[in-house]
Short mmCIF file of C-alpha atoms in Angstrom, two decimals:
data_model
loop_
_atom_site.label_atom_id
_atom_site.label_comp_id
_atom_site.label_asym_id
_atom_site.label_seq_id
_atom_site.Cartn_x
_atom_site.Cartn_y
_atom_site.Cartn_z
CA UNK A 19 -5.77 17.17 11.71
CA UNK A 20 -7.25 13.71 11.28
CA UNK A 21 -9.86 15.05 9.27
CA UNK A 22 -6.75 16.35 7.02
CA UNK A 23 -5.42 12.55 7.11
CA UNK A 24 -9.13 11.19 6.09
CA UNK A 25 -8.99 13.28 3.16
CA UNK A 26 -5.23 12.64 2.06
CA UNK A 27 -6.22 8.93 2.55
CA UNK A 28 -8.93 9.40 0.51
CA UNK A 29 -7.36 10.84 -2.09
CA UNK A 30 -4.87 8.21 -2.53
CA UNK A 31 -7.88 5.37 -2.48
CA UNK A 32 -9.49 7.25 -5.81
CA UNK A 33 -5.72 7.55 -6.80
CA UNK A 34 -5.10 3.67 -6.56
CA UNK A 35 -8.62 3.21 -8.00
CA UNK A 36 -7.85 4.87 -11.23
CA UNK A 37 -4.55 3.91 -11.88
CA UNK A 38 -5.65 0.88 -11.78
CA UNK A 39 -8.62 1.28 -14.04
CA UNK A 40 -6.11 2.24 -16.91
CA UNK A 41 -4.90 -0.02 -19.85
CA UNK A 42 -1.15 -0.16 -18.78
CA UNK A 43 -0.01 -3.00 -16.48
CA UNK A 44 2.81 -0.63 -15.14
CA UNK A 45 0.33 1.49 -14.00
CA UNK A 46 -2.24 -1.31 -12.42
CA UNK A 47 1.09 -1.61 -10.28
CA UNK A 48 1.51 1.82 -9.48
CA UNK A 49 -2.02 1.73 -7.97
CA UNK A 50 -1.32 -0.95 -6.18
CA UNK A 51 0.98 0.51 -4.33
CA UNK A 52 -0.85 3.32 -3.82
CA UNK A 53 -3.81 1.01 -2.27
CA UNK A 54 -1.41 -0.44 -0.24
CA UNK A 55 0.10 3.02 1.26
CA UNK A 56 -3.53 4.63 1.46
CA UNK A 57 -4.53 0.78 3.81
CA UNK A 58 -1.42 1.59 5.84
CA UNK A 59 -2.29 4.74 6.33
CA UNK A 60 -5.84 4.46 7.16
CA UNK A 61 -4.55 2.12 9.74
CA UNK A 62 -2.17 4.49 11.29
CA UNK A 63 -4.84 7.05 11.45
CA UNK A 64 -7.83 4.87 12.76
CA UNK A 65 -5.57 4.28 15.47
CA UNK A 66 -5.68 7.85 16.63
CA UNK A 67 -2.97 10.33 16.31
CA UNK A 68 -1.65 11.48 19.59
CA UNK A 69 1.72 10.87 20.95
CA UNK A 70 2.98 8.34 23.65
CA UNK A 71 5.89 6.81 24.97
CA UNK A 72 7.02 3.28 24.95
CA UNK A 73 4.62 0.60 26.35
CA UNK A 74 6.92 -0.14 28.95
CA UNK A 75 6.05 -0.42 32.67
CA UNK A 76 9.19 0.88 35.00
CA UNK A 77 10.51 -1.85 37.54
CA UNK A 78 7.99 -2.12 40.22
CA UNK A 79 5.40 -0.16 39.13
CA UNK A 80 1.79 -1.22 38.39
CA UNK A 81 0.98 0.14 35.17
CA UNK A 82 2.71 3.11 32.48
CA UNK A 83 3.25 5.97 34.16
CA UNK A 84 1.81 8.30 31.05
CA UNK A 85 -0.07 7.80 27.93
CA UNK A 86 1.12 4.94 26.06
CA UNK A 87 1.52 3.88 21.98
CA UNK A 88 -0.54 1.33 21.20
CA UNK A 89 2.09 -1.19 19.79
CA UNK A 90 -0.62 -3.41 17.38
CA UNK A 91 -1.15 -0.34 14.31
CA UNK A 92 2.73 0.12 14.56
CA UNK A 93 2.77 -3.86 13.99
CA UNK A 94 0.47 -4.39 12.08
CA UNK A 95 1.67 -1.46 9.40
CA UNK A 96 4.89 -3.08 9.70
CA UNK A 97 3.66 -6.23 8.42
CA UNK A 98 1.75 -4.66 5.66
CA UNK A 99 4.94 -2.87 4.30
CA UNK A 100 6.48 -6.26 4.29
CA UNK A 101 4.00 -8.03 2.35
CA UNK A 102 3.67 -4.83 0.11
CA UNK A 103 7.11 -5.24 -1.08
CA UNK A 104 6.80 -8.88 -1.53
CA UNK A 105 3.96 -8.21 -4.08
CA UNK A 106 5.95 -5.31 -6.02
CA UNK A 107 8.89 -7.52 -6.52
CA UNK A 108 6.96 -10.34 -7.70
CA UNK A 109 4.49 -7.90 -9.64
CA UNK A 110 8.07 -5.86 -11.08
CA UNK A 111 9.31 -9.41 -11.99
CA UNK A 112 5.82 -10.95 -13.70
CA UNK A 113 5.20 -7.47 -15.62
CA UNK A 114 9.00 -7.99 -16.92
CA UNK A 115 8.53 -11.45 -18.10
CA UNK A 116 5.39 -10.73 -19.43
CA UNK A 117 6.86 -7.31 -21.53
CA UNK A 118 9.37 -9.81 -22.81
CA UNK A 119 6.61 -12.45 -24.02
CA UNK A 120 4.29 -10.60 -25.58
CA UNK A 121 6.30 -6.99 -26.43
CA UNK A 122 3.51 -4.81 -24.55
CA UNK A 123 2.21 -3.48 -21.30
CA UNK A 124 -0.87 -3.02 -23.14
CA UNK A 125 -3.40 -5.19 -20.97
CA UNK A 126 -5.93 -5.14 -24.16
CA UNK A 127 -3.09 -6.30 -26.14
CA UNK A 128 -2.06 -8.77 -23.66
CA UNK A 129 -5.71 -10.49 -24.03
CA UNK A 130 -5.28 -10.97 -28.01
CA UNK A 131 -2.07 -13.47 -27.21
CA UNK A 132 -4.58 -16.14 -25.76
CA UNK A 133 -4.56 -19.64 -27.36
#
């Protein structure tokens, strides 16, 4: 299962790089979204794909009763999702404003507007 997830992460990274190298700024943002999702999935896979109970210690015990899930990767991924959503929202507003000013989403034509 983990080797399959490694292939999925590689495909997501490859698709993200491919989309980011396109001339359209909308495809660039789609590439950024894929890149953040690939990074999140990579963190998730590196943490291990084992099922565990919540990391809670019963009252009176010194250690958890069974194997527990590691909460650190889950917290990192949750934080990364929030940051990626903020970057996406900023990018959409920036693209909309750039399209209103320039009238195109082609990055090569946007270079021609520099003064």
